[in-house]
Amino acid sequence: MSQLSQALMSEASLGRMLSEREVSRFSAQEIREAIADLVVQGRMDLASALGDAGISLYPDTEDMLAMAALLAESRQDWTVAEEMLAKLLLKQGAAAPVASWQHYIRVLRCLCEWQSALMITERALEFYPGHAALLSELYSLKAQIGDAQPMPSSDTRH
């Protein structure tokens, strides 16, 4: 368990929270690790509070954007998750891993934003052409929207 998560647990047992000043002594990566520790321990309340503090201290870091998005997803707060993932993908640019794209697509689906999800899937496929999960999303979304085209066959015979 990280030093920060230990300090948070200790303060919480006394009915207090660490101040933002105390949290600011830690890097975005240390805050992300502490949030992960708290989630594993089932302390979602503390994880969310620390996530809020972390995003206010480090609003443009990949660590905090990713963690804030994951926390929002766990709370099914799709609007916040969409905002954090949009910022994360912008920050990551061409280096965005496929997982970031997949989370964003999932959140857009949860918001019933089918057309946006389709556009994001097509964009992700520009970076990861032929990626099976993204292709599956593409065909699923096209079917959902009514723009279905048959899925290509893996059979290469002509």
PDB file of C-alpha atoms in Angstrom:
ATOM      1  CA  MET A   1       0.000   0.000   0.000  1.00  0.00           C
ATOM      2  CA  SER A   2       1.333   3.437  -0.907  1.00  0.00           C
ATOM      3  CA  GLN A   3       2.239   6.088   1.642  1.00  0.00           C
ATOM      4  CA  LEU A   4      -0.594   8.285   0.386  1.00  0.00           C
ATOM      5  CA  SER A   5      -3.261   5.587   0.620  1.00  0.00           C
ATOM      6  CA  GLN A   6      -2.043   4.714   4.133  1.00  0.00           C
ATOM      7  CA  ALA A   7      -2.286   8.369   5.157  1.00  0.00           C
ATOM      8  CA  LEU A   8      -5.779   8.636   3.679  1.00  0.00           C
ATOM      9  CA  MET A   9      -6.947   5.495   5.460  1.00  0.00           C
ATOM     10  CA  SER A  10      -5.517   6.748   8.727  1.00  0.00           C
ATOM     11  CA  GLU A  11      -7.209  10.138   8.419  1.00  0.00           C
ATOM     12  CA  ALA A  12     -10.488   8.523   7.327  1.00  0.00           C
ATOM     13  CA  SER A  13     -10.459   6.334  10.434  1.00  0.00           C
ATOM     14  CA  LEU A  14     -10.426   9.586  12.421  1.00  0.00           C
ATOM     15  CA  GLY A  15     -13.249  11.048  10.332  1.00  0.00           C
ATOM     16  CA  ARG A  16     -10.990  13.453   8.456  1.00  0.00           C
ATOM     17  CA  MET A  17      -9.602  13.874   4.946  1.00  0.00           C
ATOM     18  CA  LEU A  18      -6.178  15.008   3.905  1.00  0.00           C
ATOM     19  CA  SER A  19      -6.124  18.612   2.768  1.00  0.00           C
ATOM     20  CA  GLU A  20      -5.403  19.453  -0.850  1.00  0.00           C
ATOM     21  CA  ARG A  21      -2.130  20.964   0.366  1.00  0.00           C
ATOM     22  CA  GLU A  22      -1.116  17.631   1.910  1.00  0.00           C
ATOM     23  CA  VAL A  23      -2.157  15.737  -1.225  1.00  0.00           C
ATOM     24  CA  SER A  24      -0.194  18.193  -3.396  1.00  0.00           C
ATOM     25  CA  ARG A  25       3.063  16.807  -1.956  1.00  0.00           C
ATOM     26  CA  PHE A  26       2.472  13.736  -4.116  1.00  0.00           C
ATOM     27  CA  SER A  27       2.938  13.395  -7.862  1.00  0.00           C
ATOM     28  CA  ALA A  28       0.121  12.534 -10.240  1.00  0.00           C
ATOM     29  CA  GLN A  29       1.564   9.021 -10.553  1.00  0.00           C
ATOM     30  CA  GLU A  30       1.634   8.573  -6.773  1.00  0.00           C
ATOM     31  CA  ILE A  31      -1.975   9.758  -6.546  1.00  0.00           C
ATOM     32  CA  ARG A  32      -2.976   7.332  -9.333  1.00  0.00           C
ATOM     33  CA  GLU A  33      -1.266   4.466  -7.478  1.00  0.00           C
ATOM     34  CA  ALA A  34      -2.977   5.420  -4.214  1.00  0.00           C
ATOM     35  CA  ILE A  35      -6.354   5.504  -5.959  1.00  0.00           C
ATOM     36  CA  ALA A  36      -5.683   2.034  -7.354  1.00  0.00           C
ATOM     37  CA  ASP A  37      -4.812   0.818  -3.825  1.00  0.00           C
ATOM     38  CA  LEU A  38      -8.038   2.264  -2.456  1.00  0.00           C
ATOM     39  CA  VAL A  39     -10.133   0.690  -5.212  1.00  0.00           C
ATOM     40  CA  VAL A  40      -8.586  -2.721  -4.519  1.00  0.00           C
ATOM     41  CA  GLN A  41      -9.498  -2.284  -0.854  1.00  0.00           C
ATOM     42  CA  GLY A  42     -13.061  -1.382  -1.797  1.00  0.00           C
ATOM     43  CA  ARG A  43     -12.742   2.199  -0.546  1.00  0.00           C
ATOM     44  CA  MET A  44     -14.466   3.828  -3.502  1.00  0.00           C
ATOM     45  CA  ASP A  45     -15.484   6.850  -1.432  1.00  0.00           C
ATOM     46  CA  LEU A  46     -11.875   7.672  -0.617  1.00  0.00           C
ATOM     47  CA  ALA A  47     -10.723   6.785  -4.140  1.00  0.00           C
ATOM     48  CA  SER A  48     -13.265   9.206  -5.621  1.00  0.00           C
ATOM     49  CA  ALA A  49     -12.324  11.978  -3.198  1.00  0.00           C
ATOM     50  CA  LEU A  50      -8.645  11.494  -3.977  1.00  0.00           C
ATOM     51  CA  GLY A  51      -9.461  11.413  -7.694  1.00  0.00           C
ATOM     52  CA  ASP A  52     -11.234  14.762  -7.392  1.00  0.00           C
ATOM     53  CA  ALA A  53      -8.260  16.240  -5.546  1.00  0.00           C
ATOM     54  CA  GLY A  54      -5.828  14.757  -8.063  1.00  0.00           C
ATOM     55  CA  ILE A  55      -7.666  16.094 -11.104  1.00  0.00           C
ATOM     56  CA  SER A  56      -7.819  19.560  -9.524  1.00  0.00           C
ATOM     57  CA  LEU A  57      -4.076  19.471  -8.837  1.00  0.00           C
ATOM     58  CA  TYR A  58      -2.989  17.824 -12.091  1.00  0.00           C
ATOM     59  CA  PRO A  59      -5.791  18.484 -14.600  1.00  0.00           C
ATOM     60  CA  ASP A  60      -3.731  17.789 -17.720  1.00  0.00           C
ATOM     61  CA  THR A  61      -1.740  14.708 -16.783  1.00  0.00           C
ATOM     62  CA  GLU A  62      -2.437  11.367 -18.419  1.00  0.00           C
ATOM     63  CA  ASP A  63      -2.309   9.618 -15.032  1.00  0.00           C
ATOM     64  CA  MET A  64      -5.071  11.750 -13.539  1.00  0.00           C
ATOM     65  CA  LEU A  65      -7.221  11.944 -16.678  1.00  0.00           C
ATOM     66  CA  ALA A  66      -7.155   8.160 -17.041  1.00  0.00           C
ATOM     67  CA  MET A  67      -7.896   7.558 -13.365  1.00  0.00           C
ATOM     68  CA  ALA A  68     -10.657  10.175 -13.252  1.00  0.00           C
ATOM     69  CA  ALA A  69     -12.249   8.551 -16.322  1.00  0.00           C
ATOM     70  CA  LEU A  70     -12.089   5.090 -14.757  1.00  0.00           C
ATOM     71  CA  LEU A  71     -13.570   6.346 -11.485  1.00  0.00           C
ATOM     72  CA  ALA A  72     -16.379   8.073 -13.381  1.00  0.00           C
ATOM     73  CA  GLU A  73     -17.041   4.873 -15.340  1.00  0.00           C
ATOM     74  CA  SER A  74     -17.223   2.876 -12.102  1.00  0.00           C
ATOM     75  CA  ARG A  75     -19.846   5.363 -10.823  1.00  0.00           C
ATOM     76  CA  GLN A  76     -21.610   5.216 -14.206  1.00  0.00           C
ATOM     77  CA  ASP A  77     -21.123   8.974 -14.496  1.00  0.00           C
ATOM     78  CA  TRP A  78     -20.903   8.804 -18.276  1.00  0.00           C
ATOM     79  CA  THR A  79     -20.787  12.573 -18.822  1.00  0.00           C
ATOM     80  CA  VAL A  80     -17.690  13.028 -16.653  1.00  0.00           C
ATOM     81  CA  ALA A  81     -16.114   9.874 -18.100  1.00  0.00           C
ATOM     82  CA  GLU A  82     -16.668  11.205 -21.634  1.00  0.00           C
ATOM     83  CA  GLU A  83     -15.095  14.549 -20.736  1.00  0.00           C
ATOM     84  CA  MET A  84     -12.038  12.932 -19.136  1.00  0.00           C
ATOM     85  CA  LEU A  85     -11.552  10.438 -21.979  1.00  0.00           C
ATOM     86  CA  ALA A  86     -11.858  13.152 -24.639  1.00  0.00           C
ATOM     87  CA  LYS A  87      -9.131  15.131 -22.844  1.00  0.00           C
ATOM     88  CA  LEU A  88      -7.030  11.989 -22.396  1.00  0.00           C
ATOM     89  CA  LEU A  89      -7.188  11.056 -26.080  1.00  0.00           C
ATOM     90  CA  LEU A  90      -6.326  14.620 -27.051  1.00  0.00           C
ATOM     91  CA  LYS A  91      -3.344  14.522 -24.691  1.00  0.00           C
ATOM     92  CA  GLN A  92      -2.188  11.083 -25.892  1.00  0.00           C
ATOM     93  CA  GLY A  93      -2.602  11.955 -29.566  1.00  0.00           C
ATOM     94  CA  ALA A  94      -1.259   9.377 -32.009  1.00  0.00           C
ATOM     95  CA  ALA A  95       0.267   7.433 -29.088  1.00  0.00           C
ATOM     96  CA  ALA A  96      -3.134   6.696 -27.525  1.00  0.00           C
ATOM     97  CA  PRO A  97      -3.367   2.990 -26.704  1.00  0.00           C
ATOM     98  CA  VAL A  98      -6.289   1.017 -28.065  1.00  0.00           C
ATOM     99  CA  ALA A  99      -7.667   0.702 -24.517  1.00  0.00           C
ATOM    100  CA  SER A 100      -8.226   4.468 -24.340  1.00  0.00           C
ATOM    101  CA  TRP A 101     -10.197   4.341 -27.583  1.00  0.00           C
ATOM    102  CA  GLN A 102     -12.216   1.346 -26.375  1.00  0.00           C
ATOM    103  CA  HIS A 103     -13.139   3.067 -23.117  1.00  0.00           C
ATOM    104  CA  TYR A 104     -14.212   6.177 -25.002  1.00  0.00           C
ATOM    105  CA  ILE A 105     -16.347   4.151 -27.405  1.00  0.00           C
ATOM    106  CA  ARG A 106     -17.960   2.310 -24.477  1.00  0.00           C
ATOM    107  CA  VAL A 107     -18.794   5.563 -22.710  1.00  0.00           C
ATOM    108  CA  LEU A 108     -20.293   7.045 -25.879  1.00  0.00           C
ATOM    109  CA  ARG A 109     -22.416   3.906 -26.216  1.00  0.00           C
ATOM    110  CA  CYS A 110     -23.576   4.308 -22.609  1.00  0.00           C
ATOM    111  CA  LEU A 111     -24.581   7.873 -23.472  1.00  0.00           C
ATOM    112  CA  CYS A 112     -26.502   6.499 -26.502  1.00  0.00           C
ATOM    113  CA  GLU A 113     -24.337   8.653 -28.761  1.00  0.00           C
ATOM    114  CA  TRP A 114     -24.184   6.054 -31.523  1.00  0.00           C
ATOM    115  CA  GLN A 115     -23.024   8.380 -34.302  1.00  0.00           C
ATOM    116  CA  SER A 116     -20.224   9.822 -32.153  1.00  0.00           C
ATOM    117  CA  ALA A 117     -19.199   6.317 -31.104  1.00  0.00           C
ATOM    118  CA  LEU A 118     -19.082   5.298 -34.768  1.00  0.00           C
ATOM    119  CA  MET A 119     -16.925   8.305 -35.681  1.00  0.00           C
ATOM    120  CA  ILE A 120     -14.537   7.608 -32.802  1.00  0.00           C
ATOM    121  CA  THR A 121     -14.331   3.938 -33.784  1.00  0.00           C
ATOM    122  CA  GLU A 122     -13.460   4.911 -37.354  1.00  0.00           C
ATOM    123  CA  ARG A 123     -10.822   7.314 -36.016  1.00  0.00           C
ATOM    124  CA  ALA A 124      -9.354   4.599 -33.773  1.00  0.00           C
ATOM    125  CA  LEU A 125      -9.158   2.257 -36.757  1.00  0.00           C
ATOM    126  CA  GLU A 126      -6.946   4.821 -38.511  1.00  0.00           C
ATOM    127  CA  PHE A 127      -4.368   4.163 -35.779  1.00  0.00           C
ATOM    128  CA  TYR A 128      -5.137   0.461 -35.318  1.00  0.00           C
ATOM    129  CA  PRO A 129      -6.265  -0.827 -38.711  1.00  0.00           C
ATOM    130  CA  GLY A 130      -7.578  -4.356 -38.605  1.00  0.00           C
ATOM    131  CA  HIS A 131      -7.852  -4.440 -34.798  1.00  0.00           C
ATOM    132  CA  ALA A 132     -10.440  -7.158 -34.131  1.00  0.00           C
ATOM    133  CA  ALA A 133     -12.226  -5.501 -31.186  1.00  0.00           C
ATOM    134  CA  LEU A 134     -12.429  -2.158 -32.975  1.00  0.00           C
ATOM    135  CA  LEU A 135     -13.727  -3.814 -36.136  1.00  0.00           C
ATOM    136  CA  SER A 136     -16.338  -5.594 -34.049  1.00  0.00           C
ATOM    137  CA  GLU A 137     -17.386  -2.234 -32.576  1.00  0.00           C
ATOM    138  CA  LEU A 138     -17.554  -0.749 -36.066  1.00  0.00           C
ATOM    139  CA  TYR A 139     -19.890  -3.432 -37.401  1.00  0.00           C
ATOM    140  CA  SER A 140     -21.980  -3.423 -34.238  1.00  0.00           C
ATOM    141  CA  LEU A 141     -22.415   0.345 -34.340  1.00  0.00           C
ATOM    142  CA  LYS A 142     -23.240   0.321 -38.035  1.00  0.00           C
ATOM    143  CA  ALA A 143     -25.893  -2.304 -37.364  1.00  0.00           C
ATOM    144  CA  GLN A 144     -27.211  -0.230 -34.445  1.00  0.00           C
ATOM    145  CA  ILE A 145     -27.453   2.875 -36.598  1.00  0.00           C
ATOM    146  CA  GLY A 146     -28.838   1.013 -39.575  1.00  0.00           C
ATOM    147  CA  ASP A 147     -25.813   1.378 -41.827  1.00  0.00           C
ATOM    148  CA  ALA A 148     -24.972  -2.303 -41.621  1.00  0.00           C
ATOM    149  CA  GLN A 149     -22.647  -3.864 -44.110  1.00  0.00           C
ATOM    150  CA  PRO A 150     -21.719  -7.511 -43.954  1.00  0.00           C
ATOM    151  CA  MET A 151     -18.709  -8.328 -41.825  1.00  0.00           C
ATOM    152  CA  PRO A 152     -15.800  -9.400 -44.011  1.00  0.00           C
ATOM    153  CA  SER A 153     -15.262 -13.111 -44.132  1.00  0.00           C
ATOM    154  CA  SER A 154     -12.036 -14.598 -42.885  1.00  0.00           C
ATOM    155  CA  ASP A 155     -12.312 -16.967 -45.831  1.00  0.00           C
ATOM    156  CA  THR A 156      -9.773 -15.753 -48.413  1.00  0.00           C
ATOM    157  CA  ARG A 157     -10.960 -18.028 -51.225  1.00  0.00           C
ATOM    158  CA  HIS A 158     -12.409 -16.340 -54.277  1.00  0.00           C
TER     159      HIS A 158
END
